[in-house]
mmCIF file of C-alpha atoms in Angstrom:
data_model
loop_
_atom_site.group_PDB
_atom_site.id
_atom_site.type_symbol
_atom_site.label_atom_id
_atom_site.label_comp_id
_atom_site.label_asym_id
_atom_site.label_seq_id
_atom_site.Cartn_x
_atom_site.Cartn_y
_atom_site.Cartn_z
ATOM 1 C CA UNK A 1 112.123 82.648 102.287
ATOM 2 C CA UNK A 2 108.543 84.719 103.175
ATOM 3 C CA UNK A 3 109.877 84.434 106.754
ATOM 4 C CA UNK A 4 113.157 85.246 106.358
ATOM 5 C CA UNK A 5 112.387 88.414 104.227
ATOM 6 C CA UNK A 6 109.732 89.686 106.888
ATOM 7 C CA UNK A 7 112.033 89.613 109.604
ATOM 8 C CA UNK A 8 114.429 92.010 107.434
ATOM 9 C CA UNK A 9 111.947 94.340 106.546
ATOM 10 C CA UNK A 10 110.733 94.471 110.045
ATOM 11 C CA UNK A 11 114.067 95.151 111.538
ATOM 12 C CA UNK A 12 114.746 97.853 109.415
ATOM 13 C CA UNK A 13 110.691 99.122 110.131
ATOM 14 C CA UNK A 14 111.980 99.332 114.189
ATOM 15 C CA UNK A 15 115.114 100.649 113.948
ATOM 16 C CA UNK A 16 113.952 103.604 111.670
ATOM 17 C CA UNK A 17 111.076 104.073 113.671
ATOM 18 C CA UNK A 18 113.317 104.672 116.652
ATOM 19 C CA UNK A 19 115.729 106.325 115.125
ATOM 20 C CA UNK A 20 112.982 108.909 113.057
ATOM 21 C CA UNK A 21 111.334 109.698 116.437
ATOM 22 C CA UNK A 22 114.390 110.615 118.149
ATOM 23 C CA UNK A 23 115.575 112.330 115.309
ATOM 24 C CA UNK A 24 113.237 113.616 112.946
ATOM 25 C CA UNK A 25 111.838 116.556 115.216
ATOM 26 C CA UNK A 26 114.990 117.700 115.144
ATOM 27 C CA UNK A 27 115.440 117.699 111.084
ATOM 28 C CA UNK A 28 111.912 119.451 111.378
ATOM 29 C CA UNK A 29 113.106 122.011 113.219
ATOM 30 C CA UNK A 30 116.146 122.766 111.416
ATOM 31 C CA UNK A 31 113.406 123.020 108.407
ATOM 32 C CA UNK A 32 111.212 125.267 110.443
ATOM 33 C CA UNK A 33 114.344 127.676 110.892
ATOM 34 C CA UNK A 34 115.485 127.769 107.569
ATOM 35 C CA UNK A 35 111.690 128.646 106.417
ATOM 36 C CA UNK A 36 111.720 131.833 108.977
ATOM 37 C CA UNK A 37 114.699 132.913 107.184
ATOM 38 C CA UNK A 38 117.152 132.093 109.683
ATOM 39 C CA UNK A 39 119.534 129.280 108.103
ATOM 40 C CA UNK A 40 121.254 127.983 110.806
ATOM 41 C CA UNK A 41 125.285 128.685 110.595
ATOM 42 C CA UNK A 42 126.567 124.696 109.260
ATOM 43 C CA UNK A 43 124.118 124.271 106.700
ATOM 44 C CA UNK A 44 125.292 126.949 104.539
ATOM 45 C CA UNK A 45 127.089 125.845 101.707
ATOM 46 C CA UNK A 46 130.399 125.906 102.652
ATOM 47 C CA UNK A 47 129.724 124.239 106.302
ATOM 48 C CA UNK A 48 127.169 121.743 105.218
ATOM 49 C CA UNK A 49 129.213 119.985 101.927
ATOM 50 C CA UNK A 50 132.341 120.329 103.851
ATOM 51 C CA UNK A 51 129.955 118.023 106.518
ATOM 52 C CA UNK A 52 128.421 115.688 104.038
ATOM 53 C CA UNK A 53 131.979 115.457 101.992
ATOM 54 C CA UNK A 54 133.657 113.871 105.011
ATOM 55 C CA UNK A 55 133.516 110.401 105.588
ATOM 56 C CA UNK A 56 131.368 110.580 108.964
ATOM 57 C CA UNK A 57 128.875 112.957 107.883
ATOM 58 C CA UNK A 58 128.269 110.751 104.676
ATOM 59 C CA UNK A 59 128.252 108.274 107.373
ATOM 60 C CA UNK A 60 125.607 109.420 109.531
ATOM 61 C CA UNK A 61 123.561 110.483 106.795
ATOM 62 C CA UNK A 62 123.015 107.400 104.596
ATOM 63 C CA UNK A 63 121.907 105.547 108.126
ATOM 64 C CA UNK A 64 119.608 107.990 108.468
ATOM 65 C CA UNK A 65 118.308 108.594 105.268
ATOM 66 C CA UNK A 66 118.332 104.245 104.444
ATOM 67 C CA UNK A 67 116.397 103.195 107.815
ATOM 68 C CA UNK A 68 113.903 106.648 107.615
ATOM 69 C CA UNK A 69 113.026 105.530 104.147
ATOM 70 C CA UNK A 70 112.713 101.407 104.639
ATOM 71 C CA UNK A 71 111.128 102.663 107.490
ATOM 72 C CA UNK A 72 108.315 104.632 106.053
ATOM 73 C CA UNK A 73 107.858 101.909 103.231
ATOM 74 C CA UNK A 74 106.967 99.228 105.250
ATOM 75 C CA UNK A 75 104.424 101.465 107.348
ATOM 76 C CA UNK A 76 102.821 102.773 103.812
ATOM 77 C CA UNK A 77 102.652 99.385 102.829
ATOM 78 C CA UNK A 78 100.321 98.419 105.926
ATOM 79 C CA UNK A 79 98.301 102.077 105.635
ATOM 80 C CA UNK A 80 97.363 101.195 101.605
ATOM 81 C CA UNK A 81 95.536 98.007 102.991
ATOM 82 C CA UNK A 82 94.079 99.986 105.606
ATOM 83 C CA UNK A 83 92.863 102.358 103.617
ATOM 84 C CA UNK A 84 91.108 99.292 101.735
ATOM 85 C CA UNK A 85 93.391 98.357 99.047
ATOM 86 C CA UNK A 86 94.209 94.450 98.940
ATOM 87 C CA UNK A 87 96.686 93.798 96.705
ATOM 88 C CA UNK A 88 99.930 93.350 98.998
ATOM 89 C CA UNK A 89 101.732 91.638 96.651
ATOM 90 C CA UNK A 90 102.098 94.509 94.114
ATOM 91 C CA UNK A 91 101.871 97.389 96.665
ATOM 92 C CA UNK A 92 104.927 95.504 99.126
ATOM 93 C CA UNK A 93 107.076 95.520 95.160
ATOM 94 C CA UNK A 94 106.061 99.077 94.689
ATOM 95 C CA UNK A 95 107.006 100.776 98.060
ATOM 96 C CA UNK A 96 110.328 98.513 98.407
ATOM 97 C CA UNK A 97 110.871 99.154 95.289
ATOM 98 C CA UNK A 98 110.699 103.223 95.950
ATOM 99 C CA UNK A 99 112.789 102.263 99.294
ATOM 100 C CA UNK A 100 115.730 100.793 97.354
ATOM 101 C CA UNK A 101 115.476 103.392 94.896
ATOM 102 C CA UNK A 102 115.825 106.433 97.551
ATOM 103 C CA UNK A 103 118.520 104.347 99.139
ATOM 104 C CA UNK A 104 120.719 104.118 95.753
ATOM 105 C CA UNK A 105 120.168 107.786 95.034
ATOM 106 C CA UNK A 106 121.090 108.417 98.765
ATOM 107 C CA UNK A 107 124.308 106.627 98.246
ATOM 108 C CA UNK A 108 125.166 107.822 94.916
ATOM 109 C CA UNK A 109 124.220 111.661 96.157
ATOM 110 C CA UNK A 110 127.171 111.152 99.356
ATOM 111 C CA UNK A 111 129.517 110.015 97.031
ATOM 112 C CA UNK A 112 129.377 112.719 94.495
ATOM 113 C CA UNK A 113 129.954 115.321 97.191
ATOM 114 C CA UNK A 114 133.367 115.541 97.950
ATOM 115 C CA UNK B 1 80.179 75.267 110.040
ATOM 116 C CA UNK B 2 76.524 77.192 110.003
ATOM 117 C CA UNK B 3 75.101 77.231 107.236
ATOM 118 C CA UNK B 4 74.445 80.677 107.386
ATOM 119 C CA UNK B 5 77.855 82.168 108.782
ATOM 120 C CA UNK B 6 77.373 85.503 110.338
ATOM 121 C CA UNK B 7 79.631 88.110 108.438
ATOM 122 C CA UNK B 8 79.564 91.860 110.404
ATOM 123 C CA UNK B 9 78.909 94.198 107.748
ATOM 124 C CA UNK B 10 82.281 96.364 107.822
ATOM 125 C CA UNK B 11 83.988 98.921 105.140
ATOM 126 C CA UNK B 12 87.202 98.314 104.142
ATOM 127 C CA UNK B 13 87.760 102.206 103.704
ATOM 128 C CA UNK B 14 86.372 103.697 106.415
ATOM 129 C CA UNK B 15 86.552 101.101 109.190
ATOM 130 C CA UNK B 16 88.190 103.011 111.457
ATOM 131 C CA UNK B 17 85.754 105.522 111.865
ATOM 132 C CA UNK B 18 83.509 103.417 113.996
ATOM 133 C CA UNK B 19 86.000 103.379 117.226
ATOM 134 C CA UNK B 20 88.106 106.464 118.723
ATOM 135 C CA UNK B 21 91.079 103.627 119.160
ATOM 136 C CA UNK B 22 91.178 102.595 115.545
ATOM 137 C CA UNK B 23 91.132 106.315 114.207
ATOM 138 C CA UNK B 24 93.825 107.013 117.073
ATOM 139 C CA UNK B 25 96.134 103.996 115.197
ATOM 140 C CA UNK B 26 95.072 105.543 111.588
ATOM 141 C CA UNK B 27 96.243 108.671 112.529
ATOM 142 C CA UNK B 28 99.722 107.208 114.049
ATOM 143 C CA UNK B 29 99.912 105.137 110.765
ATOM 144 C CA UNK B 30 99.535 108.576 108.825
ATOM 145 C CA UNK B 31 102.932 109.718 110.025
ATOM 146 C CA UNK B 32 104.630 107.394 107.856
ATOM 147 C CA UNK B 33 103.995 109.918 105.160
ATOM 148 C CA UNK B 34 105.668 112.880 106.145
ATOM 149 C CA UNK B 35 108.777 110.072 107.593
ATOM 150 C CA UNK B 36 108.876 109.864 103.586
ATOM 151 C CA UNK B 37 108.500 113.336 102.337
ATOM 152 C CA UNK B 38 111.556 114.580 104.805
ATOM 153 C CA UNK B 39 113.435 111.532 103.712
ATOM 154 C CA UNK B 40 113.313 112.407 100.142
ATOM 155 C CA UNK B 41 113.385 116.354 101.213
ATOM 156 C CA UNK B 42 117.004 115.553 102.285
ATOM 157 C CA UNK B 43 117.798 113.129 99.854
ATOM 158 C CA UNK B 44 116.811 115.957 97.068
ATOM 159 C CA UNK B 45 118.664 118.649 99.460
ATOM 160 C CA UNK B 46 122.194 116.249 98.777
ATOM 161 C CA UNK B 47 121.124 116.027 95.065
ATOM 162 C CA UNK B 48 121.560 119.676 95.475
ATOM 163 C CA UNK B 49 124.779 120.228 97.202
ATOM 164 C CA UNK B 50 126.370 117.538 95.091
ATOM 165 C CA UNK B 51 125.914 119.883 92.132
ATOM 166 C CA UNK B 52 128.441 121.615 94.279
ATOM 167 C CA UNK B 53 127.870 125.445 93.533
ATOM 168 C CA UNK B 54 126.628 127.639 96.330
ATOM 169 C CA UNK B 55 124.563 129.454 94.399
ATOM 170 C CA UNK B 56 122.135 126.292 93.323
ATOM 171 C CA UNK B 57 122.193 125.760 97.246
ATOM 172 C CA UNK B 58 121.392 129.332 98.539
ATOM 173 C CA UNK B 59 118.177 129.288 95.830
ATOM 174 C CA UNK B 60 117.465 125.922 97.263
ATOM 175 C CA UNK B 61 117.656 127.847 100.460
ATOM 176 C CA UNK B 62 115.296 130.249 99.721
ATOM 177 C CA UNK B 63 112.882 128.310 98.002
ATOM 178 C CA UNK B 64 111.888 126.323 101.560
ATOM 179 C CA UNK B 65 111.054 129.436 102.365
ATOM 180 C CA UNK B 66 107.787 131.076 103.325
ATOM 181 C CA UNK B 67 104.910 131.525 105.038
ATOM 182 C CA UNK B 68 103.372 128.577 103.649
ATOM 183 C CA UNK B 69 106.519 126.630 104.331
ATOM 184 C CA UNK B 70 106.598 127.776 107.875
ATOM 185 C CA UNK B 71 102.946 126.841 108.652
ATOM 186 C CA UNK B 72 103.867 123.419 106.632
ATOM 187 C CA UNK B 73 106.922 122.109 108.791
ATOM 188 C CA UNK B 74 105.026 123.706 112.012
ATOM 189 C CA UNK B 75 102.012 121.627 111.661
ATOM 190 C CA UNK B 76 104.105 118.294 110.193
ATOM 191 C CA UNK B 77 106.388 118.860 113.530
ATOM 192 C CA UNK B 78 103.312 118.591 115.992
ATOM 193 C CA UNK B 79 101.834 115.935 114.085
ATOM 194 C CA UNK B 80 104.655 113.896 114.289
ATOM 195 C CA UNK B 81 105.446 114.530 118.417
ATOM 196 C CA UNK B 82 101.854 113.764 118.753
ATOM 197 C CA UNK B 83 101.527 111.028 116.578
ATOM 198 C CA UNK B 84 104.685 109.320 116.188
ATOM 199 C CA UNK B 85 107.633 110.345 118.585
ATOM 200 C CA UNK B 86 105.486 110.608 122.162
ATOM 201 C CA UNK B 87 104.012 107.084 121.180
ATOM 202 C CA UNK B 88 106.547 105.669 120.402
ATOM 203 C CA UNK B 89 108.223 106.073 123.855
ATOM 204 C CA UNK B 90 105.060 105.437 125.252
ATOM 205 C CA UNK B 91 105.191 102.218 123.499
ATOM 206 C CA UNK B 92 108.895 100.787 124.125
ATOM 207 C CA UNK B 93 108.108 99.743 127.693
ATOM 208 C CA UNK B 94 106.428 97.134 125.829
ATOM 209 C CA UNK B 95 108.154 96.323 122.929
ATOM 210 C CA UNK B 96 111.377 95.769 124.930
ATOM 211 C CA UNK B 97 111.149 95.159 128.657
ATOM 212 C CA UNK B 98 114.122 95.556 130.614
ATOM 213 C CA UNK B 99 114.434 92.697 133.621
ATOM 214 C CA UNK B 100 116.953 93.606 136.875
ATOM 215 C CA UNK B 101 117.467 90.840 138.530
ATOM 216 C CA UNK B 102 114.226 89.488 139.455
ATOM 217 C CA UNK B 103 112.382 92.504 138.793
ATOM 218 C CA UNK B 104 111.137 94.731 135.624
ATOM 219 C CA UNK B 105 112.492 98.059 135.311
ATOM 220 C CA UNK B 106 109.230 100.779 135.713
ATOM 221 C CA UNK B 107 107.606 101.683 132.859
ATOM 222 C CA UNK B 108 107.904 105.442 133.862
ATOM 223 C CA UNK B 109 111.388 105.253 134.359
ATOM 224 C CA UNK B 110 111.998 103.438 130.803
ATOM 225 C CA UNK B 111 109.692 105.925 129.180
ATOM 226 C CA UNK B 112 111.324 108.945 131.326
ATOM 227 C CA UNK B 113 114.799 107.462 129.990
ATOM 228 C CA UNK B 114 113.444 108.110 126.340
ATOM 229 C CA UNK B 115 112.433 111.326 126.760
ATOM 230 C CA UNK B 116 115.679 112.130 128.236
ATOM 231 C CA UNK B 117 117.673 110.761 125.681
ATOM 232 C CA UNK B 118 115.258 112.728 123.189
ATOM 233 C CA UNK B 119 116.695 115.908 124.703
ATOM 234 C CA UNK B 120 119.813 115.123 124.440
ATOM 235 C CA UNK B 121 119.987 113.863 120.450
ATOM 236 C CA UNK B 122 117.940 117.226 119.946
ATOM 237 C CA UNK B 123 120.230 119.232 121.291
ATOM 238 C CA UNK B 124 123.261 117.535 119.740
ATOM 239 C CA UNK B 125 121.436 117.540 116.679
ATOM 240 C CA UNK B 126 120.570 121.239 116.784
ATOM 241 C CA UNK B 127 124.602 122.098 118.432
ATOM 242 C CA UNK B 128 125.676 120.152 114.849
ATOM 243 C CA UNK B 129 123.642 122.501 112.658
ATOM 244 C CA UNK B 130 124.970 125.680 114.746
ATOM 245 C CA UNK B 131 121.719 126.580 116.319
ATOM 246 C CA UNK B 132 123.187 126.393 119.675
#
């Protein structure tokens, strides 16, 4: 089952890491524009929930958000023991456990917009 | 086994201060963080628009912005090129080798591919949002 479960979590830990350094410079920059001031013309309101209300956008955004977050989990988990704490066991529960909860909220977020 | 193993004398904290290539990987590793604070940026940015009035988003909006905010993402964006995205490419050359015929594909031109393809999401990314 230990196997099984680490070849999961290391999927998910190389197809986020792909798909956050493709993308995430990107989302940066979008971030960067809006702080100048200058909100770029689909993520106003109207543009950006009529996006994230249709079926694609919800689409593109949960992969996103659901491999960016597993991700980042299993890379925290590895920096914590670098950083010199050894307890795996209960830092791997906590930062899955923040993983699935980010996904859930992700999902239920999507679906509320419509 | 010796009876008096040897055991190098080594912190568990600050290991990787003793070799450029271990704080090079450290500082790689760090970019995990901000992978998670934009994550749950956007995930609190839907929480946001599924309230569904424009005027909680447009105060959402405005409070990313700033100074502060601008020095913030501007930093967090060259950290992560540096430290995550250009490695990364560097990197996939050997995490997945591509084989033509009897020969491997370059590492420049499977790198140069990436950076390519980097462009190109960017710019479809950015054309989505209305920037372009």
């Amino acid at each position: 089952m230990a196997i099984a479960k680490k070849a999961i979590v290391w999927g998910l830990f190389a197809a986020g890491g792909t798909l956050t350094s493709f993308i995430l410079p990107a989302l940066i920059g979008l971030f960067l524009l809006v702080a100048t001031g200058n909100v770029p013309e689909n993520l106003q309101f109207e543009q950006f929930h009529a996006f994230a209300a249709s079926w694609l956008g919800k689409a593109c955004l949960f992969v996103v958000l659901f491999l960016s977050v597993w991700h980042a989990a299993h890379r925290l988990r590895v920096v914590v023991h670098d950083f010199g704490i050894r307890k795996d066991a209960l830092v791997a529960n906590a930062v899955y456990t923040v993983a699935a909860v980010g996904t859930v909220l992700a999902a239920f977020y999507l679906l509320a917009i419509s | 086994m010796s009876r008096r193993p040897y055991v190098r004398e080594m912190s568990k904290t600050t290991w990787y201060m003793r070799n450029g290539r271990y704080r090079v990987y450290v500082l790689r590793e760090l970019s995990s963080f901000l992978v998670a604070f934009y994550t749950f940026l956007v995930i609190y940015a839907l929480s946001v628009l599924a309230a569904g009035s424009a005027v909680q988003w447009n105060s959402f909006l405005a409070s990313q912005q700033g100074v502060g905010m601008i020095i913030f993402h501007g930093l967090a964006l060259l950290y992560f090129l540096f430290y995550q995205t250009f490695p990364w490419f560097k990197l996939a050359p050997k995490a997945m080798p591509i084989q033509v015929g009897e020969n491997k594909v370059a590492d420049s031109k499977i790198i140069g591919a990436h950076y390519v393809a980097w462009i190109v999401v960017t710019a479809f990314i950015f054309w989505l949002a209305g920037v372009i």
